[in-house]
Coordinates of C-alpha atoms in Angstrom, one line a residue:
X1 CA 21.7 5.3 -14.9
X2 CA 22.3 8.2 -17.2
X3 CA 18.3 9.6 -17.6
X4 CA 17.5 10.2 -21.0
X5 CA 14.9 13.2 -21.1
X6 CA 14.4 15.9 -18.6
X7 CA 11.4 14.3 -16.9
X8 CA 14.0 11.1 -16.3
X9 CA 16.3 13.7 -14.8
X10 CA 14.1 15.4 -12.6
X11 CA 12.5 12.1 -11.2
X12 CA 15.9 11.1 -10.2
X13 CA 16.9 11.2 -6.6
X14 CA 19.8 14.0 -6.9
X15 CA 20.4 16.9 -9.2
X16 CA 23.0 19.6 -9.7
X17 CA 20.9 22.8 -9.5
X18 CA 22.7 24.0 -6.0
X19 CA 25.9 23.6 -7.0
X20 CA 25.5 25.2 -10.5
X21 CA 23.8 27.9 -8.7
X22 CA 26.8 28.7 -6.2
X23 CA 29.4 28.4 -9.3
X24 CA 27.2 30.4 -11.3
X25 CA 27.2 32.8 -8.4
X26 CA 31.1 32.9 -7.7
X27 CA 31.1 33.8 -11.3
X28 CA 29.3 36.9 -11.2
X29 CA 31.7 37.9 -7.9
X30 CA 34.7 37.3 -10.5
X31 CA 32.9 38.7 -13.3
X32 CA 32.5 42.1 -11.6
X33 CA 35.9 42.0 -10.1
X34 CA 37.5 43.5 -13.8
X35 CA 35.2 46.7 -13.3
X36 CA 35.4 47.3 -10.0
X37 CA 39.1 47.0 -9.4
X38 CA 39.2 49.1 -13.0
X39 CA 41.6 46.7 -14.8
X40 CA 40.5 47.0 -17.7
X41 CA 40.9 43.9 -18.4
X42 CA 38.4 41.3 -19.6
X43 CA 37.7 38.3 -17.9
X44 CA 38.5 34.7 -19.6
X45 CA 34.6 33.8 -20.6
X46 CA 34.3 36.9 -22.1
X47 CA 37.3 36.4 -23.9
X48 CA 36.1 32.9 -25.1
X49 CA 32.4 33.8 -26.0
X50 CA 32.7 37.5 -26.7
X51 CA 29.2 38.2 -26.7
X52 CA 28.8 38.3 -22.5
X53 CA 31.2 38.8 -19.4
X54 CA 31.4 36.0 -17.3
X55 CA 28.7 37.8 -14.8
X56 CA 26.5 37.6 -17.2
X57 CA 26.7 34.6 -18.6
X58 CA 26.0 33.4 -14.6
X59 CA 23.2 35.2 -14.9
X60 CA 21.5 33.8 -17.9
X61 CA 21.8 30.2 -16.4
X62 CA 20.3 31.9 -13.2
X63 CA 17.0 32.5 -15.4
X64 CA 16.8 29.1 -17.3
X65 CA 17.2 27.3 -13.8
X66 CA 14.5 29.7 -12.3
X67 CA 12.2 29.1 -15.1
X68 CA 12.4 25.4 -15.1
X69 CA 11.7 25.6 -11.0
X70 CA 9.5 28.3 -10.7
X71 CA 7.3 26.3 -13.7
X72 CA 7.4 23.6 -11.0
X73 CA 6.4 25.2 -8.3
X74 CA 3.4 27.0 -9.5
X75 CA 1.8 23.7 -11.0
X76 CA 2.8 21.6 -7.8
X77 CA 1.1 24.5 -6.0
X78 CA -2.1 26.7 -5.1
X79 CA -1.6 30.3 -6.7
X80 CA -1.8 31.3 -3.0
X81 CA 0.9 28.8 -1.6
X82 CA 3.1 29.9 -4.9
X83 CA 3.2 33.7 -4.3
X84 CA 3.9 33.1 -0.7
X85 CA 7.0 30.7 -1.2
X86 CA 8.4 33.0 -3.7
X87 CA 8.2 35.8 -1.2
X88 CA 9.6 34.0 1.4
X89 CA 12.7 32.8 -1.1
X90 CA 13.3 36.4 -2.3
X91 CA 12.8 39.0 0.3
X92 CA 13.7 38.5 3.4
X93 CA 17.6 38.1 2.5
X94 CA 17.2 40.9 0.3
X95 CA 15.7 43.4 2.9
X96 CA 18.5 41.9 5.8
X97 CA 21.1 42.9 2.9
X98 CA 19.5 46.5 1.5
X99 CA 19.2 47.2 5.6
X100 CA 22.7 46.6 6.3
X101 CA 24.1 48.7 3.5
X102 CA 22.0 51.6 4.4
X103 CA 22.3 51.3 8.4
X104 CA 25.7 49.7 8.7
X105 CA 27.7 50.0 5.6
X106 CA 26.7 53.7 4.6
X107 CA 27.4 55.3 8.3
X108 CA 30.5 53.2 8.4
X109 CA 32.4 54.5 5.0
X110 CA 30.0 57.7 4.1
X111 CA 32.3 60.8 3.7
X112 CA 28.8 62.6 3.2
X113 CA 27.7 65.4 6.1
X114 CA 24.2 64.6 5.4
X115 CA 23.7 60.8 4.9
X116 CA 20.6 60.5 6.9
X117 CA 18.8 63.6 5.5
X118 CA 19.8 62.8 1.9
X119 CA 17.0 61.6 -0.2
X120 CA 18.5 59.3 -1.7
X121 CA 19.4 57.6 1.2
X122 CA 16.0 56.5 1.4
X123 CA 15.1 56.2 -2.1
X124 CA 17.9 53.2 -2.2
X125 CA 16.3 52.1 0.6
X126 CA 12.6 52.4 -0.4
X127 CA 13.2 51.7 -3.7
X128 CA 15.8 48.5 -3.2
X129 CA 13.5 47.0 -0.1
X130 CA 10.5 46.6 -2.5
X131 CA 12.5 45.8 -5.8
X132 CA 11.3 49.0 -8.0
X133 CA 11.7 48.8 -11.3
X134 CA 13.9 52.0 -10.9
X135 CA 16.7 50.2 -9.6
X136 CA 18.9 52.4 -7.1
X137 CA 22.5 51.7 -6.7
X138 CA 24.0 54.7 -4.7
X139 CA 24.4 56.1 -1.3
X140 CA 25.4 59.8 -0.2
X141 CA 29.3 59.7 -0.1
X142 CA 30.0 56.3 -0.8
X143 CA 32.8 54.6 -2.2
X144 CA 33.9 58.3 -4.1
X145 CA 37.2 58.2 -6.0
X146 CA 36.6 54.2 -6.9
X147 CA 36.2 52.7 -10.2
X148 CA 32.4 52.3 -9.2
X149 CA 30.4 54.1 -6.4
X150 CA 27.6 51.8 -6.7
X151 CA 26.6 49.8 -3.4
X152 CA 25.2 46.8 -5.1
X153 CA 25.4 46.6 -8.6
X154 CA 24.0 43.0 -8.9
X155 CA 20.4 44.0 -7.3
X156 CA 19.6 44.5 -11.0
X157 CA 18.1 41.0 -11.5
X158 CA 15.7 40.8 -8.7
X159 CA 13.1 43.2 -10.0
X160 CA 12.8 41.3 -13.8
X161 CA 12.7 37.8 -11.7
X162 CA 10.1 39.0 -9.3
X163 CA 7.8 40.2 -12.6
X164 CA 8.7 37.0 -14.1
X165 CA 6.8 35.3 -11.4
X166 CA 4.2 37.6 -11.5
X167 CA 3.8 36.9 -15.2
X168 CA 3.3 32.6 -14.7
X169 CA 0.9 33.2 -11.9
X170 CA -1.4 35.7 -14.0
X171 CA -0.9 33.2 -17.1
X172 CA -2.4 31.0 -14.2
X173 CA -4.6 33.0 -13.7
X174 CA -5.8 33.1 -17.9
X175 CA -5.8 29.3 -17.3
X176 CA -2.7 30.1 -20.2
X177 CA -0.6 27.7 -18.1
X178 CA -1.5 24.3 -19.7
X179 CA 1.6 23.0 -21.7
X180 CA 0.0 23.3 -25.0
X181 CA -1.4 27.0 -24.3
X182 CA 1.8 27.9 -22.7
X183 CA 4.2 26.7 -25.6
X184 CA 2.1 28.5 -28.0
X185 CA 2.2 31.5 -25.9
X186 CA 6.2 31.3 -25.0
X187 CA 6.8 30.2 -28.9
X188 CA 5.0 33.6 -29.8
X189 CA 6.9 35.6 -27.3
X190 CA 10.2 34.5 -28.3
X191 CA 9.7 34.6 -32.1
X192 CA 8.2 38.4 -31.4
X193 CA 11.1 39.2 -29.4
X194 CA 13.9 37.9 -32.0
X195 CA 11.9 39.7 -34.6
X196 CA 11.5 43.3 -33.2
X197 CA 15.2 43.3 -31.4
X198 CA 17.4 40.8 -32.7
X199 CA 20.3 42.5 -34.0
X200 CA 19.5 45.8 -33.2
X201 CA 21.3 47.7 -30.2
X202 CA 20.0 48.2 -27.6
X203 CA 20.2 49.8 -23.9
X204 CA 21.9 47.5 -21.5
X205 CA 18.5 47.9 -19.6
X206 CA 16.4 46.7 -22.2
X207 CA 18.9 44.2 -23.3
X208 CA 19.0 42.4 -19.5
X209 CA 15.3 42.5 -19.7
X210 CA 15.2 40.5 -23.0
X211 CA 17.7 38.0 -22.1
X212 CA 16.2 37.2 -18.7
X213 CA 12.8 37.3 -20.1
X214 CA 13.5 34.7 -23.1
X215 CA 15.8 32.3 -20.5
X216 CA 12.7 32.3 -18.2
X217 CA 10.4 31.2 -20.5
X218 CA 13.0 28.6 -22.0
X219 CA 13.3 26.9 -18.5
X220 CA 9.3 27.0 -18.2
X221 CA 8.9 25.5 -22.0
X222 CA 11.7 23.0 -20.5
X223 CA 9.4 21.8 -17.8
X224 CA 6.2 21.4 -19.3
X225 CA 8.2 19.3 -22.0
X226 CA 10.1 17.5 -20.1
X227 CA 9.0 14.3 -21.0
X228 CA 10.2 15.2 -24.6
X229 CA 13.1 16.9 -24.3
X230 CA 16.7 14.8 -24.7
X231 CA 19.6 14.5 -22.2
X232 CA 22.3 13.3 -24.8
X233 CA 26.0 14.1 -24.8
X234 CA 26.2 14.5 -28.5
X235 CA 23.7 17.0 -28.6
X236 CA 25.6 19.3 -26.4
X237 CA 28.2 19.0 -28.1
X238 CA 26.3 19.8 -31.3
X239 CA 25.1 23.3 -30.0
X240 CA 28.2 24.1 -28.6
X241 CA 30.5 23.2 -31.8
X242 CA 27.4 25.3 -33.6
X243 CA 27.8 28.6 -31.1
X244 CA 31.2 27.9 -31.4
X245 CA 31.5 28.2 -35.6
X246 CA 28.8 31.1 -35.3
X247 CA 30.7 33.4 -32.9
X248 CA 30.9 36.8 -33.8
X249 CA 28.6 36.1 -36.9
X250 CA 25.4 37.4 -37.6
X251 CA 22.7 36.2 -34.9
X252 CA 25.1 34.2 -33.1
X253 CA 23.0 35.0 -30.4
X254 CA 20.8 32.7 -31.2
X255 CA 23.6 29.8 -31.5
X256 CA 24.5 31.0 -27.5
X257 CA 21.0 31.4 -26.2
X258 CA 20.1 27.6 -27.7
X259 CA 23.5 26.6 -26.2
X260 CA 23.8 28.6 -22.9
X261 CA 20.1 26.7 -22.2
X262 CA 20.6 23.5 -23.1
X263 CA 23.9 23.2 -21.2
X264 CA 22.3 24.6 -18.3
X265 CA 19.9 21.7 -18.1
X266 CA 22.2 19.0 -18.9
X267 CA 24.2 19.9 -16.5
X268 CA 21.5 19.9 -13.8
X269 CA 20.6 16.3 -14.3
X270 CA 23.4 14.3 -16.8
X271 CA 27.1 14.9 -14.9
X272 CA 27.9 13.1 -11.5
X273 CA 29.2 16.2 -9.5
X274 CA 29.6 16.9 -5.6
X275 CA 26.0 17.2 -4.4
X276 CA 25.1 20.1 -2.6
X277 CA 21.4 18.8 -1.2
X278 CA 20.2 21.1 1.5
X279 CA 22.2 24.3 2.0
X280 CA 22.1 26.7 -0.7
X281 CA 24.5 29.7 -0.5
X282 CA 24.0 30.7 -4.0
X283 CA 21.4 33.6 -3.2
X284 CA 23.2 35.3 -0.2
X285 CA 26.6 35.2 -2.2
X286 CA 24.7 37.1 -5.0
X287 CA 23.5 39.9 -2.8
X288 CA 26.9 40.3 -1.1
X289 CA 29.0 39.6 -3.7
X290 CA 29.4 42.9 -5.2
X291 CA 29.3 45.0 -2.2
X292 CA 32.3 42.8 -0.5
X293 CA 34.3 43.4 -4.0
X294 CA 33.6 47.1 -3.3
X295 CA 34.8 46.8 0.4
X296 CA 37.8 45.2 -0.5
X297 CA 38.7 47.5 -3.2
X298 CA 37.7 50.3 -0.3
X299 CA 40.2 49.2 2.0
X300 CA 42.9 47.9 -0.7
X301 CA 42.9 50.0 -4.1
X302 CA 45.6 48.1 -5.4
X303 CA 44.2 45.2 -5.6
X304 CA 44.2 43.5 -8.7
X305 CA 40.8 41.3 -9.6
X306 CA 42.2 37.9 -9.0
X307 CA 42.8 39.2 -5.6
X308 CA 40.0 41.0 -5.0
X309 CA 37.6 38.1 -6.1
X310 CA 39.6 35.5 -3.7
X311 CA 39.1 38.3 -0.4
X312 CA 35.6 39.1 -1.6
X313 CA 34.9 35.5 -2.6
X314 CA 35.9 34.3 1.7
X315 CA 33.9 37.6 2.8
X316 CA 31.0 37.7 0.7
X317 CA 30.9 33.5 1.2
X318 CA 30.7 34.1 5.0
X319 CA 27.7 36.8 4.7
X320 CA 26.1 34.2 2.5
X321 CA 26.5 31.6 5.0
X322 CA 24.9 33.6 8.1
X323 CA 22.0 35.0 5.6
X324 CA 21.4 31.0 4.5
X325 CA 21.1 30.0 8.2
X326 CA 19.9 33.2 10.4
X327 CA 17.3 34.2 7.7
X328 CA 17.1 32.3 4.3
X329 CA 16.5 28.7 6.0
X330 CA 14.1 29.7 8.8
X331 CA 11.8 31.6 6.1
X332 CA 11.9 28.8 3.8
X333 CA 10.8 26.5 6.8
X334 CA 7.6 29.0 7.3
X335 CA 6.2 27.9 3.5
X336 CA 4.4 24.9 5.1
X337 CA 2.4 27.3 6.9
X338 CA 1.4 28.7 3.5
X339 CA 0.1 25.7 2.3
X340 CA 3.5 25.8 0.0
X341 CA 4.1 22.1 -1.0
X342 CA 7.8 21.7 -2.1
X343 CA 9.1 19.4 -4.6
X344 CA 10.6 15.9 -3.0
X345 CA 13.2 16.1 -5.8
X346 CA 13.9 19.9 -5.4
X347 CA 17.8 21.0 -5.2
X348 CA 16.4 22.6 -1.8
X349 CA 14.1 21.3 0.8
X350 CA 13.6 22.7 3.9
X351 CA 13.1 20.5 7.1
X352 CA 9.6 20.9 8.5
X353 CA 8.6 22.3 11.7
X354 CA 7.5 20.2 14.8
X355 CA 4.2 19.1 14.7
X356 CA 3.0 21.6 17.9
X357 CA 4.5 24.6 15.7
X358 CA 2.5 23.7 12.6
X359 CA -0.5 23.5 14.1

């Protein structure tokens, strides 16, 4: 039965949220494959939409999806329990990945004399490990002579999600996280925000921050009204026909934001896709996404970016496979411990730990 609002959606037995996620995912791989083989060429959604690359239209859905969850997770759970599962979803893959650029992947490739007195060998590593604001994305002598020396270009995002969750616990915290406090709060952020930037240029650091910030709080606003928001194919197709007449026209990011979310959502619950229930690869293919693309373009340079997302897409999938089992899934299973209670209907739900381990 097709469900009719959100809430309908989300009480069903299956969703789409891990498979969107690992599409979403492969996206920004071939997204960032233009750049870093330095085509210059643009990819085929930013071709169609104009306004973002295909990266980062991936990465917008990333945010509406987290919102929506997130939202879940904190008013299914203890402020305590919350914090700790979003901990345990977020850093240990990113500190396995940060390690193995700085310990493996720099000593490996670094044409530098001085890699392990550099600074800013540690600053990436400080700085990356416990997702500064001041986001570093170089080592001493790596990747020199490439389109991009960055390591990992894509550890951008973690830092804004991390302060988004921050944000919901201390609105918590205000007791701000009641659905009709919250809307009014979100509806005030948003209408701020479109008010004192839309339009205007901005730095692509303040721009990221204000897209991922606004799709957050749409995929919260989602959840608490989730009993009133509609699941209907003609609506889609409404927003989309609308983004589609307003491209390239004044505040047509408005017609994409409304669009981008909507679709995100619709897609989680309305369209009977392969089901992806408990393994999750989206995360791990995220972190090593870029810096495969970088490898392959290290040990091929003439690679083209159809070719180097299909050699990065095997590589990076395999990393993401080995960070899902050897680290992801056995720190998920430790949120019980935290008094974490996890959704029955989540995309994700780790298998709990034998009754003498829980203890």
């Amino acid at each position: 039965m097709t469900p009719r609002t959100l809430a309908n959606g989300h009480a069903q037995s299956r969703n789409n949220f891990n498979l969107i996620r690992l599409i979403a995912a492969w996206l920004v791989i071939y997204g960032h494959a233009y750049p870093i083989t330095g085509s210059g060429e643009q990819d085929l959604l930013l071709q169609l939409v104009h306004i973002k690359f295909a990266g980062g239209i991936a990465v917008d859905m990333f945010f509406v999806i987290s919102g929506f969850l997130i939202a879940a997770s904190l008013e299914r759970n203890r402020l305590p329990a919350y914090l700790a599962a979003r901990a345990l979803r977020i850093f240990p893959a990113l500190l396995v990945c940060v390690l193995l650029s700085v310990f493996v992947l720099g000593p490996l490739l670094t044409t530098a004399a001085d890699y392990w007195n550099s600074p800013q060998t540690w600053k990436y590593l400080k700085a990356n490990a416990l997702l500064s604001r001041n986001t570093q994305y170089f080592l001493p002598g790596m990747f020199e002579g490439q389109p991009s020396q960055a390591i990992n270009g894509s550890l951008w995002s973690l830092p804004i999600e991390v302060r988004l969750y921050l944000w919901l616990a201390l609105f918590a915290l205000l007791r701000l996280f009641t659905p009709l406090r919250f809307n009014l709060v979100c509806v005030i952020l948003l209408i701020a925000g479109v008010v004192s930037y839309g339009g205007k240029e901005l730095t692509p650091e303040k721009s990221n921050f204000l897209y991922c910030t606004a799709y957050f709080l749409v995929g919260s606003l989602a959840w608490h009204n989730r009993q009133r928001v509609p699941l209907r194919w003609w609506l889609l197709g409404l927003l989309l026909a609308v983004a589609a007449l307003m491209r390239d026209r004044p505040y047509y990011f408005l017609a994409y934001f409304a669009a981008l979310s909507y679709t995100t959502l619709f897609l989680a619950f309305v369209p009977k896709l392969p089901q992806i229930r408990h393994t999750d690869l989206s995360y791990g293919l995220y972190l090593y996404g870029w810096p495969a693309q970088q490898l392959v373009q290290y040990l091929a340079p003439g690679t083209g970016p159809l070719a180097n997302v299909a050699w990065a897409t095997a590589l990076a999938g395999a990393l993401a496979a080995l960070s899902w089992y050897l680290v992801e899934r056995p720190a998920l299973r430790l949120k019980p411990r935290f008094g974490a209670r996890t959704d029955p209907h989540a995309p994700t739900a780790p298998e709990p730990l034998p009754a003498a381990q829980t203890s």
